[in-house]
Coordinates of C-alpha atoms in Angstrom, one line a residue:
M1 CA 9.6 -4.6 36.0
A2 CA 8.8 -2.1 33.3
K3 CA 11.6 -1.4 30.8
T4 CA 12.9 2.1 30.6
R5 CA 13.4 4.2 27.5
N6 CA 16.6 6.1 26.8
S7 CA 16.2 9.6 28.3
N8 CA 19.2 11.0 26.4
R9 CA 17.2 12.4 23.5
D10 CA 19.5 15.0 21.9
S11 CA 20.5 13.6 18.5
W12 CA 18.3 15.0 15.7
G13 CA 18.6 14.0 12.1
S14 CA 17.7 15.9 8.9
L15 CA 14.1 16.9 8.6
S16 CA 14.4 18.9 5.5
D17 CA 12.5 16.5 3.2
K18 CA 9.0 17.9 3.5
N19 CA 6.4 16.8 1.0
V20 CA 3.0 18.1 0.2
Y21 CA 1.2 15.4 -1.7
D22 CA -1.1 15.8 -4.7
W23 CA -4.7 14.9 -3.7
S24 CA -7.2 13.6 -6.1
S25 CA -9.8 16.3 -5.6
E26 CA -9.9 19.9 -4.4
E27 CA -12.5 18.9 -1.9
E28 CA -10.1 16.6 -0.1
E29 CA -7.1 19.0 -0.2
P30 CA -8.4 22.5 -1.1
D31 CA -5.2 24.5 -0.4
G32 CA -2.5 21.9 -1.0
R33 CA -1.3 22.0 2.7
A34 CA -0.7 19.0 4.9
R35 CA -3.7 18.2 7.2
P36 CA -5.2 15.2 9.1
I37 CA -6.6 12.6 6.9
Q38 CA -9.3 10.2 8.2
V39 CA -8.3 6.7 7.1
L40 CA -10.5 4.6 9.4
I41 CA -14.1 5.6 9.2
V42 CA -16.6 4.5 11.9
K43 CA -20.1 4.5 10.3
D44 CA -23.4 5.2 12.0
D45 CA -24.2 1.4 12.1
H46 CA -20.9 0.9 14.0
T47 CA -19.1 -0.8 11.1
F48 CA -15.6 0.2 9.9
E49 CA -14.3 1.2 6.6
L50 CA -10.7 1.8 5.5
D51 CA -10.2 4.7 3.1
E52 CA -7.6 2.8 1.0
A53 CA -7.2 5.5 -1.5
A54 CA -6.3 8.2 1.1
L55 CA -4.0 5.8 2.9
S56 CA -2.3 4.8 -0.3
R57 CA -1.6 8.4 -1.3
I58 CA 0.2 8.9 2.1
L59 CA 2.1 5.6 2.3
L60 CA 2.9 5.0 -1.4
A61 CA 4.3 8.5 -2.0
K62 CA 7.5 8.0 -4.0
E63 CA 9.7 9.6 -1.3
V64 CA 8.5 7.3 1.5
Q65 CA 7.1 4.1 0.1
D66 CA 10.3 2.1 0.5
R67 CA 11.4 3.8 3.7
E68 CA 11.3 1.9 7.1
V69 CA 8.4 3.4 9.0
V70 CA 8.0 4.7 12.6
A71 CA 4.3 4.8 13.4
I72 CA 3.4 6.9 16.5
S73 CA -0.1 6.8 17.9
V74 CA -1.9 8.4 20.8
A75 CA -4.9 6.6 22.2
G76 CA -7.0 6.6 25.4
A77 CA -10.2 7.9 26.8
F78 CA -12.1 10.7 25.0
R79 CA -11.8 14.4 25.9
K80 CA -8.4 13.9 27.7
G81 CA -6.2 16.0 25.3
K82 CA -4.9 13.5 22.8
S83 CA -5.2 15.7 19.8
F84 CA -3.9 18.7 21.8
L85 CA -0.7 16.7 22.5
M86 CA -0.4 15.6 18.9
D87 CA -0.3 19.2 17.7
F88 CA 2.7 19.9 19.9
M89 CA 4.4 16.9 18.3
L90 CA 3.7 18.4 14.9
R91 CA 5.3 21.7 16.0
Y92 CA 8.4 19.8 17.1
M93 CA 8.6 17.9 13.8
Y94 CA 8.1 21.0 11.7
S95 CA 10.6 23.1 13.7
Q96 CA 13.4 20.5 13.0
A97 CA 13.8 20.2 16.8
S98 CA 15.1 23.7 17.3
E99 CA 15.2 25.1 20.8
A100 CA 12.3 27.4 20.0
W101 CA 10.0 24.6 18.7
L102 CA 7.2 25.5 21.0
G103 CA 6.6 28.7 19.0
E104 CA 5.4 32.1 20.0
A105 CA 3.3 32.8 23.2
E106 CA 0.5 34.3 21.1
E107 CA 0.5 31.6 18.4
P108 CA -2.7 29.4 18.3
L109 CA -2.2 25.7 18.2
T110 CA -3.2 24.1 14.9
G111 CA -2.9 20.7 13.2
F112 CA -5.2 17.9 14.3
S113 CA -8.6 19.2 15.2
W114 CA -9.2 19.7 18.9
R115 CA -11.4 21.8 21.1
G116 CA -12.5 22.1 24.7
G117 CA -15.7 20.7 26.0
S118 CA -17.3 17.4 27.0
E119 CA -18.2 16.1 23.5
R120 CA -15.9 14.0 21.4
E121 CA -14.0 15.6 18.5
T122 CA -11.9 12.9 16.8
T123 CA -13.6 9.8 15.3
G124 CA -11.9 6.7 13.8
I125 CA -8.2 7.0 13.0
Q126 CA -6.6 10.1 11.5
I127 CA -3.1 10.3 10.0
W128 CA -1.2 13.4 9.2
S129 CA -0.9 13.7 5.5
E130 CA 2.8 14.6 5.5
V131 CA 5.2 11.8 6.4
F132 CA 8.3 13.2 8.0
L133 CA 11.7 11.9 6.9
V134 CA 14.2 11.7 9.8
D135 CA 17.9 10.7 9.9
K136 CA 18.6 8.1 12.6
P137 CA 22.0 8.3 14.3
D138 CA 23.2 5.3 12.3
G139 CA 22.6 7.2 9.1
R140 CA 19.3 5.5 8.1
K141 CA 16.5 7.8 6.9
V142 CA 13.1 6.6 8.3
A143 CA 9.6 7.8 7.7
V144 CA 7.7 9.1 10.8
L145 CA 3.9 8.7 10.7
L146 CA 1.7 10.5 13.3
M147 CA -1.7 9.0 14.1
D148 CA -4.5 10.4 16.2
T149 CA -7.3 8.1 17.4
Q150 CA -10.9 8.3 18.5
G151 CA -11.2 8.4 22.3
T152 CA -12.5 5.3 23.9
F153 CA -15.8 4.8 25.8
D154 CA -17.6 8.0 24.7
S155 CA -21.4 8.2 24.8
Q156 CA -21.7 7.4 21.0
S157 CA -19.4 4.4 20.8
T158 CA -20.0 0.8 21.7
L159 CA -17.4 -1.3 23.6
R160 CA -16.6 -3.0 20.3
D161 CA -15.9 0.4 18.6
S162 CA -13.6 1.4 21.4
A163 CA -11.8 -1.9 21.5
T164 CA -11.4 -2.0 17.7
V165 CA -9.9 1.5 17.3
F166 CA -7.5 1.0 20.2
A167 CA -6.5 -2.5 19.2
L168 CA -6.0 -1.5 15.5
S169 CA -3.9 1.5 16.4
T170 CA -1.8 -0.6 18.8
M171 CA -1.3 -3.3 16.1
I172 CA -0.2 -0.7 13.5
S173 CA 2.0 1.6 15.6
S174 CA 5.5 1.0 16.7
M175 CA 5.1 3.5 19.6
Q176 CA 1.7 3.7 21.3
V177 CA 1.1 6.5 23.8
Y178 CA -1.6 5.5 26.2
N179 CA -3.1 8.8 27.4
I180 CA -4.6 8.5 30.9
S181 CA -6.0 11.1 33.2
Q182 CA -4.7 11.7 36.7
N183 CA -3.8 8.1 37.6
V184 CA -3.3 4.6 36.3
Q185 CA -6.4 2.8 37.8
E186 CA -7.2 -0.8 37.7
D187 CA -9.9 -0.3 35.1
D188 CA -7.3 1.3 32.8
L189 CA -5.2 -1.8 33.0
Q190 CA -8.2 -4.1 32.5
H191 CA -9.2 -2.2 29.4
L192 CA -5.7 -2.6 28.2
Q193 CA -5.9 -6.3 29.0
L194 CA -8.8 -6.6 26.5
F195 CA -6.5 -5.3 23.7
T196 CA -3.4 -7.2 24.8
E197 CA -5.4 -10.5 24.8
Y198 CA -4.9 -10.4 21.0
G199 CA -1.2 -10.3 21.5
R200 CA -1.1 -13.0 24.1
L201 CA -2.5 -15.7 21.8
A202 CA -0.4 -14.5 18.9
M203 CA 2.7 -14.7 21.1
E204 CA 2.1 -18.4 21.9
E205 CA 2.2 -19.0 18.1
T206 CA 5.3 -16.9 17.3
F207 CA 7.2 -16.8 20.6
L208 CA 7.6 -13.1 20.0
K209 CA 5.9 -10.2 21.8
P210 CA 3.3 -8.9 19.3
F211 CA 3.4 -5.2 20.2
Q212 CA 6.4 -2.8 20.6
S213 CA 6.5 0.3 22.8
M214 CA 3.8 1.3 25.2
I215 CA 4.1 4.7 26.9
F216 CA 1.8 5.4 29.7
L217 CA 1.3 9.2 29.7
V218 CA -0.5 10.2 32.9
R219 CA -2.0 13.7 32.5
D220 CA -2.9 16.1 35.3
W221 CA -0.8 14.1 37.8
S222 CA -1.7 15.5 41.3
F223 CA 0.8 13.7 43.5
P224 CA 4.3 15.0 42.6
Y225 CA 5.3 14.7 46.3
E226 CA 5.0 10.9 45.9
F227 CA 6.4 10.5 42.4
P228 CA 7.9 13.6 40.7
Y229 CA 6.8 14.8 37.2
G230 CA 8.6 13.4 34.2
Q231 CA 10.1 10.1 33.1
E232 CA 12.0 9.1 36.2
G233 CA 9.0 9.6 38.5
G234 CA 6.8 7.9 35.9
M235 CA 9.0 4.8 35.8
Q236 CA 9.0 4.6 39.6
F237 CA 5.2 4.9 39.7
L238 CA 4.6 2.4 36.9
E239 CA 6.9 -0.2 38.4
K240 CA 4.8 0.0 41.6
R241 CA 1.5 -0.2 39.6
L242 CA 2.6 -3.2 37.5
K243 CA 4.3 -5.1 40.3
I244 CA 3.2 -8.6 40.7
S245 CA 3.0 -10.0 44.3
E246 CA 2.0 -13.3 45.7
N247 CA -0.9 -11.8 47.8
Q248 CA -2.5 -10.3 44.8
H249 CA -5.7 -11.8 43.4
E250 CA -5.1 -14.1 40.4
E251 CA -7.1 -11.7 38.1
L252 CA -4.9 -8.8 39.0
Q253 CA -1.8 -10.8 38.4
N254 CA -3.0 -11.9 35.0
V255 CA -3.7 -8.4 33.9
R256 CA -0.1 -7.4 34.7
K257 CA 1.4 -10.5 33.2
H258 CA -0.6 -9.9 30.0
I259 CA 0.8 -6.3 29.7
H260 CA 4.4 -7.4 30.4
S261 CA 4.1 -10.3 27.9
C262 CA 2.7 -8.2 25.0
F263 CA 5.0 -5.2 24.8
T264 CA 8.7 -5.2 24.2
N265 CA 9.1 -1.8 25.9
I266 CA 7.0 -0.2 28.6
S267 CA 7.6 3.3 30.0
C268 CA 5.7 6.1 31.8
F269 CA 5.7 9.9 31.9
L270 CA 3.9 12.0 34.5
M271 CA 2.6 15.4 33.3
P272 CA 1.2 18.3 35.5
H273 CA -2.1 20.0 34.9
P274 CA -2.0 22.7 32.1
G275 CA -3.9 25.2 34.3
L276 CA -7.4 26.3 34.9
K277 CA -7.5 28.7 31.9
V278 CA -7.0 25.7 29.7
A279 CA -9.7 23.6 31.4
T280 CA -12.4 26.3 31.9
N281 CA -12.0 28.9 29.1
P282 CA -14.3 27.9 26.2
H283 CA -12.3 30.1 23.8
F284 CA -8.9 28.7 24.6
D285 CA -7.0 28.1 21.3
G286 CA -3.7 26.7 22.5
R287 CA -1.8 29.9 23.0
L288 CA 1.2 29.3 25.3
K289 CA 0.6 32.4 27.4
E290 CA -2.5 30.8 28.8
I291 CA -0.8 27.5 29.8
D292 CA 0.9 27.0 33.2
R293 CA 4.7 27.4 33.0
E294 CA 5.2 24.0 34.8
F295 CA 3.2 22.2 32.1
I296 CA 5.2 23.9 29.4
N297 CA 8.5 23.0 31.1
H298 CA 7.6 19.3 31.2
L299 CA 6.1 19.5 27.7
Q300 CA 9.6 20.6 26.5
I301 CA 10.9 17.4 28.0
L302 CA 8.2 15.0 27.0
V303 CA 8.0 15.7 23.2
P304 CA 11.7 15.6 22.5
W305 CA 11.8 12.4 24.6
L306 CA 9.2 10.8 22.4
L307 CA 10.4 12.1 19.0
S308 CA 14.2 12.3 19.2
P309 CA 15.7 10.3 16.3
A310 CA 17.8 8.2 18.7
N311 CA 14.7 6.7 20.3
L312 CA 12.3 6.4 17.4
D313 CA 11.2 2.8 17.2
M314 CA 10.8 1.5 13.7
K315 CA 7.8 -0.7 13.1
E316 CA 8.7 -4.4 13.4
I317 CA 6.6 -7.5 12.7
N318 CA 8.1 -11.0 13.3
G319 CA 11.5 -9.4 13.8
S320 CA 11.6 -7.6 10.4
N321 CA 11.4 -3.8 9.9
I322 CA 8.3 -2.7 7.9
T323 CA 8.3 -0.1 5.1
C324 CA 5.5 2.3 4.4
R325 CA 4.5 0.0 1.5
G326 CA 4.3 -3.0 3.8
L327 CA 2.4 -1.0 6.5
L328 CA -0.3 -0.4 3.9
E329 CA -0.7 -4.2 3.4
Y330 CA -0.9 -4.8 7.2
F331 CA -3.5 -2.0 7.5
K332 CA -5.7 -3.6 4.9
A333 CA -5.3 -7.1 6.3
Y334 CA -6.1 -6.0 9.9
I335 CA -9.2 -4.0 9.0
K336 CA -10.7 -7.2 7.4
I337 CA -10.8 -8.7 10.9
Y338 CA -13.0 -6.0 12.3
Q339 CA -15.5 -5.7 9.5
G340 CA -17.6 -8.5 10.9
E341 CA -20.5 -8.1 13.4
E342 CA -18.6 -9.3 16.5
L343 CA -15.1 -8.8 17.8
P344 CA -12.9 -11.5 16.3
H345 CA -11.2 -14.3 18.2
P346 CA -7.8 -12.9 19.1
K347 CA -6.1 -15.7 17.2
S348 CA -7.5 -14.3 13.9
M349 CA -5.0 -11.5 14.3
L350 CA -2.2 -14.0 13.8
Q351 CA -3.8 -15.2 10.7
A352 CA -4.3 -11.6 9.4
T353 CA -0.7 -10.8 10.3
A354 CA 0.6 -13.9 8.6
E355 CA -1.5 -13.0 5.5
A356 CA -0.2 -9.4 5.5
N357 CA 3.3 -10.6 6.1
N358 CA 3.1 -12.9 3.1
L359 CA 1.4 -10.3 0.9
A360 CA 4.1 -7.8 1.8
A361 CA 6.8 -10.4 0.8
V362 CA 4.9 -11.0 -2.5
A363 CA 4.7 -7.2 -3.1
A364 CA 8.5 -6.8 -2.5
A365 CA 9.3 -9.7 -4.8
K366 CA 7.1 -8.4 -7.6
D367 CA 8.6 -4.9 -7.2
L368 CA 12.1 -6.4 -7.6
Y369 CA 10.9 -8.3 -10.7
N370 CA 9.3 -5.3 -12.3
K371 CA 12.2 -3.0 -11.7
K372 CA 14.7 -5.4 -13.2
M373 CA 12.5 -6.3 -16.1
E374 CA 12.0 -2.6 -16.8
V375 CA 15.8 -2.3 -17.1
V376 CA 15.9 -5.2 -19.5
C377 CA 13.0 -4.4 -21.9
G378 CA 10.8 -1.7 -20.4
G379 CA 10.2 1.9 -21.5
D380 CA 12.6 3.1 -24.3
R381 CA 14.7 0.0 -24.3
P382 CA 15.2 -1.4 -27.8
F383 CA 13.7 -4.7 -29.1
L384 CA 15.3 -7.8 -27.4
A385 CA 15.5 -11.2 -29.0
P386 CA 12.8 -13.5 -27.6
N387 CA 15.3 -16.1 -26.4
E388 CA 17.3 -13.4 -24.6
L389 CA 14.1 -12.0 -23.1
Q390 CA 13.2 -15.5 -21.9
A391 CA 16.6 -16.1 -20.3
S392 CA 16.5 -12.7 -18.5
H393 CA 13.0 -13.5 -17.3
S394 CA 14.1 -16.8 -15.9
N395 CA 17.0 -15.3 -14.0
I396 CA 15.0 -12.4 -12.6
R397 CA 12.1 -14.6 -11.7
E398 CA 14.3 -16.8 -9.6
E399 CA 15.8 -13.7 -7.9
A400 CA 12.3 -12.5 -7.0
L401 CA 11.3 -15.9 -5.7
Q402 CA 14.5 -15.9 -3.5
V403 CA 13.5 -12.5 -2.1
F404 CA 10.1 -14.0 -1.1
R405 CA 11.7 -17.0 0.4
G406 CA 14.2 -14.8 2.3
V407 CA 11.6 -12.8 4.1
K408 CA 10.7 -13.9 7.6
K409 CA 7.1 -15.0 7.3
M410 CA 4.5 -15.9 9.9
G411 CA 2.0 -18.8 9.5
G412 CA 4.5 -21.5 8.6
E413 CA 5.8 -23.0 5.3
E414 CA 2.5 -24.6 4.4
F415 CA 0.6 -21.3 4.7
S416 CA 3.3 -19.5 2.7
R417 CA 3.3 -22.0 -0.1
R418 CA 0.0 -20.7 -1.7
Y419 CA 1.4 -17.2 -1.7
L420 CA 4.6 -18.5 -3.4
E421 CA 2.4 -20.1 -6.0
K422 CA 0.4 -16.9 -6.3
L423 CA 3.7 -15.0 -6.8
E424 CA 4.8 -17.4 -9.5
T425 CA 1.5 -17.1 -11.4
E426 CA 1.5 -13.3 -11.2
I427 CA 5.1 -13.1 -12.4
D428 CA 4.3 -15.3 -15.4
E429 CA 1.3 -13.1 -16.2
V430 CA 3.4 -10.0 -16.0
F431 CA 6.0 -11.6 -18.3
I432 CA 3.3 -12.1 -20.9
Q433 CA 2.8 -8.3 -20.9
Y434 CA 6.5 -7.8 -21.2
I435 CA 6.5 -10.1 -24.2
K436 CA 3.8 -8.1 -25.9
H437 CA 5.5 -4.8 -25.0
N438 CA 8.8 -6.2 -26.4
D439 CA 7.1 -7.4 -29.6
S440 CA 5.5 -4.0 -30.2
K441 CA 9.0 -2.6 -30.6
N442 CA 9.8 -5.1 -33.5
I443 CA 9.2 -3.1 -36.7
F444 CA 8.4 -6.3 -38.6
H445 CA 5.9 -7.4 -35.9
A446 CA 4.3 -3.9 -35.9
A447 CA 4.0 -4.0 -39.7
R448 CA 2.6 -7.5 -39.8
T449 CA -1.0 -6.5 -40.2
P450 CA -0.5 -4.1 -43.1
A451 CA 1.9 -6.5 -44.7
T452 CA -0.6 -9.3 -44.5
L453 CA -3.4 -7.2 -45.9
F454 CA -1.1 -6.0 -48.8
V455 CA -0.3 -9.6 -49.6
V456 CA -4.0 -10.5 -49.6
I457 CA -4.8 -7.6 -51.8
F458 CA -2.0 -8.4 -54.2
V459 CA -2.8 -12.2 -54.3
M460 CA -6.5 -11.5 -54.8
Y461 CA -5.7 -9.0 -57.6
V462 CA -3.6 -11.6 -59.4
A463 CA -6.0 -14.4 -58.8
A464 CA -8.9 -12.2 -60.0
G465 CA -7.0 -11.4 -63.2
I466 CA -6.1 -15.0 -63.9
T467 CA -9.5 -16.4 -63.2
G468 CA -11.1 -13.6 -65.2
F469 CA -8.8 -14.3 -68.1
V470 CA -9.6 -18.0 -68.2
G471 CA -13.3 -17.2 -67.9
V472 CA -14.1 -18.4 -64.3
D473 CA -16.0 -15.2 -63.6
I474 CA -17.5 -16.5 -60.3
I475 CA -14.1 -17.1 -58.8
A476 CA -12.9 -13.7 -60.2
S477 CA -15.9 -12.0 -58.5
V478 CA -15.1 -13.6 -55.2
C479 CA -11.5 -12.6 -55.5
N480 CA -12.5 -9.0 -56.3
M481 CA -14.8 -9.0 -53.3
I482 CA -12.1 -10.2 -51.0
L483 CA -9.7 -7.7 -52.5
G484 CA -12.2 -4.8 -51.8
L485 CA -12.8 -6.1 -48.3
A486 CA -9.1 -6.3 -47.6
L487 CA -8.6 -2.8 -49.0
I488 CA -11.4 -1.4 -46.8
T489 CA -9.9 -3.3 -43.8
L490 CA -6.5 -1.8 -44.5
C491 CA -7.9 1.7 -44.7
T492 CA -9.9 1.1 -41.5
W493 CA -6.8 -0.2 -39.7
A494 CA -4.8 2.8 -40.7
Y495 CA -7.5 5.2 -39.5
I496 CA -7.7 3.3 -36.1
R497 CA -3.9 3.5 -35.7
Y498 CA -3.9 7.2 -36.6
S499 CA -6.9 8.3 -34.5
G500 CA -6.8 5.9 -31.6
E501 CA -10.6 5.3 -31.9
Y502 CA -12.3 1.9 -32.2
R503 CA -9.4 0.1 -30.6
E504 CA -11.5 -3.0 -30.1
L505 CA -12.0 -3.3 -33.9
G506 CA -8.3 -2.7 -34.4
A507 CA -7.5 -5.5 -32.1
V508 CA -9.8 -7.9 -34.0
I509 CA -8.1 -6.9 -37.3
D510 CA -4.7 -7.5 -35.8
Q511 CA -5.9 -10.9 -34.5
V512 CA -7.2 -12.0 -37.9
A513 CA -4.0 -10.7 -39.7
G514 CA -1.9 -12.6 -37.1
A515 CA -3.8 -15.8 -37.7
L516 CA -3.3 -15.5 -41.4
W517 CA 0.4 -14.7 -40.9
D518 CA 0.8 -17.7 -38.6
Q519 CA -0.7 -20.0 -41.2
G520 CA 2.6 -19.8 -43.0
S521 CA 5.0 -17.5 -44.8
T522 CA 4.0 -15.4 -47.8
N523 CA 5.7 -17.9 -50.2
E524 CA 3.6 -20.7 -48.8
A525 CA 0.5 -18.7 -49.1
L526 CA 1.3 -17.8 -52.8
Y527 CA 2.1 -21.5 -53.5
K528 CA -1.3 -22.5 -52.1
L529 CA -3.1 -19.9 -54.2
Y530 CA -1.1 -21.0 -57.3
N531 CA -2.1 -24.6 -56.7
A532 CA -5.7 -23.5 -56.3
A533 CA -5.6 -21.5 -59.5
A534 CA -4.1 -24.4 -61.4
S535 CA -6.8 -26.6 -60.1
H536 CA -9.4 -24.2 -61.4
R537 CA -7.7 -24.1 -64.8
H538 CA -7.8 -27.9 -65.0
L539 CA -11.5 -27.8 -64.2
Y540 CA -12.0 -25.3 -66.9
H541 CA -10.3 -27.5 -69.5
H542 CA -12.6 -30.4 -68.5
A543 CA -15.7 -28.2 -68.7
F544 CA -14.9 -26.9 -72.2
P545 CA -12.9 -29.6 -74.0
G546 CA -13.9 -28.7 -77.5
Q547 CA -13.1 -25.1 -77.2
T548 CA -9.7 -25.9 -75.7
G549 CA -8.9 -28.3 -78.6
E550 CA -9.8 -25.8 -81.3
E551 CA -7.9 -23.0 -79.7
A552 CA -4.7 -25.0 -79.1
P553 CA -3.4 -25.1 -82.7
A554 CA -4.2 -21.5 -83.3
E555 CA -2.3 -20.6 -80.2
Q556 CA 0.6 -22.7 -81.4
D557 CA 0.7 -21.0 -84.8
R558 CA 0.6 -17.5 -83.1
K559 CA 3.7 -18.5 -81.0
R560 CA 5.5 -19.7 -84.1
D561 CA 4.8 -16.4 -85.9

């Protein structure tokens, strides 16, 4: 028996947090207003491409990235009014659920692109660029995402195209509205079986139903004398349609078993026809005055029933609520499945889900590590002693690893181990960057290059003077050359630091200076140079013994005087 949804939808939370996001180009968002953004693109060669940049701008916005997400999708056959329904949902969300959310009778319907006619309008998957923040009755603020999908089985799409778009939207959404015209026929259930086959195999691995809420929305229902319009009549109708009896053919029984086994919540709503003016007027633009009153009355029941805060289903995978940041990872993992030439084996969804699950856990752990390390040594924080930095890193690293281990993950421990190792490697690489950032705050570390060059200049100056005085002109010339080179290097380094140009050359100078610095302290360097000078003086005495012997007494007499 299909499970019912709560029909008492009268508790609305705050919807005051509206955000208009900054888009990277004026071409994408010319007037700064929210609009539908195509995130899944179906190409002419029937391959799929995910616009990760556009999706990231929506899901990684500061206000929503760490909020638990409610993803609502409308899917079904093409030219059956999916986008038309989505725009009424937008009106409800923007009106903050006021009684007059339907708007004025003369107001055209805007939002997701829609039109009358027999040709398809929406392609791929579109997401409304503004994510709505809604307060649940328990006080939690959740992010509500509205998705519109390409209609199935149009004249330009292959079976693979239709199956992929429907399956992907079902995998991503927490509430999938299956938009059906007039009746729930056996072929509708068989098409749904194709998509739920992915969930059936995944369920055998995880012992959990892979999808959440499925709402059968039957449009243009023509038999209200059998089952009345609305949710109550819809549940009675759906219970009869999905009933499994012994005299049914095995194939029909399997279809119904699949559907029951793949969704945690199944419900149905019967809607009347909107009227002939809507169906036959080519210039119809959504004005309420042209829609039948009976349709409007039930629309005022349907939309609040779907979108009331008390009944918004947060996206869950493997028993854990998903944030907008996590949903982005799942989106990217799932699309990889469908970028091949053939429909994937359903079990590959489990592998992709496990991968995305582990990647989301890695992202959460890294986010914790980065936030805590920023408090310790990031930004304007003063220089921290290296041993204290190492101790803080060790503690925060262990906390991050515990966050990863604490997340419920699919795929088993063996599968997760490589992601744990990846996390450890990435944290250690990030720590190296924090060490460099911390060292840059050390005034002595920052002055190491000019100090080293000054020492070289001074030592070469003294060495050139001594060797010139004792007559070793070759050595003196070499010292003078090194002195000049060091002086030019110092001036070059100062210009690079001042102008910000030729940074690669500046990095080479810093590396050379660091190598000289690491060879020993300044005193050790001077000691080595002194020994070298003494060695050269000894060689000089051996080279000119006569001159040395004659000059020694005279030098002694001068000292006595």
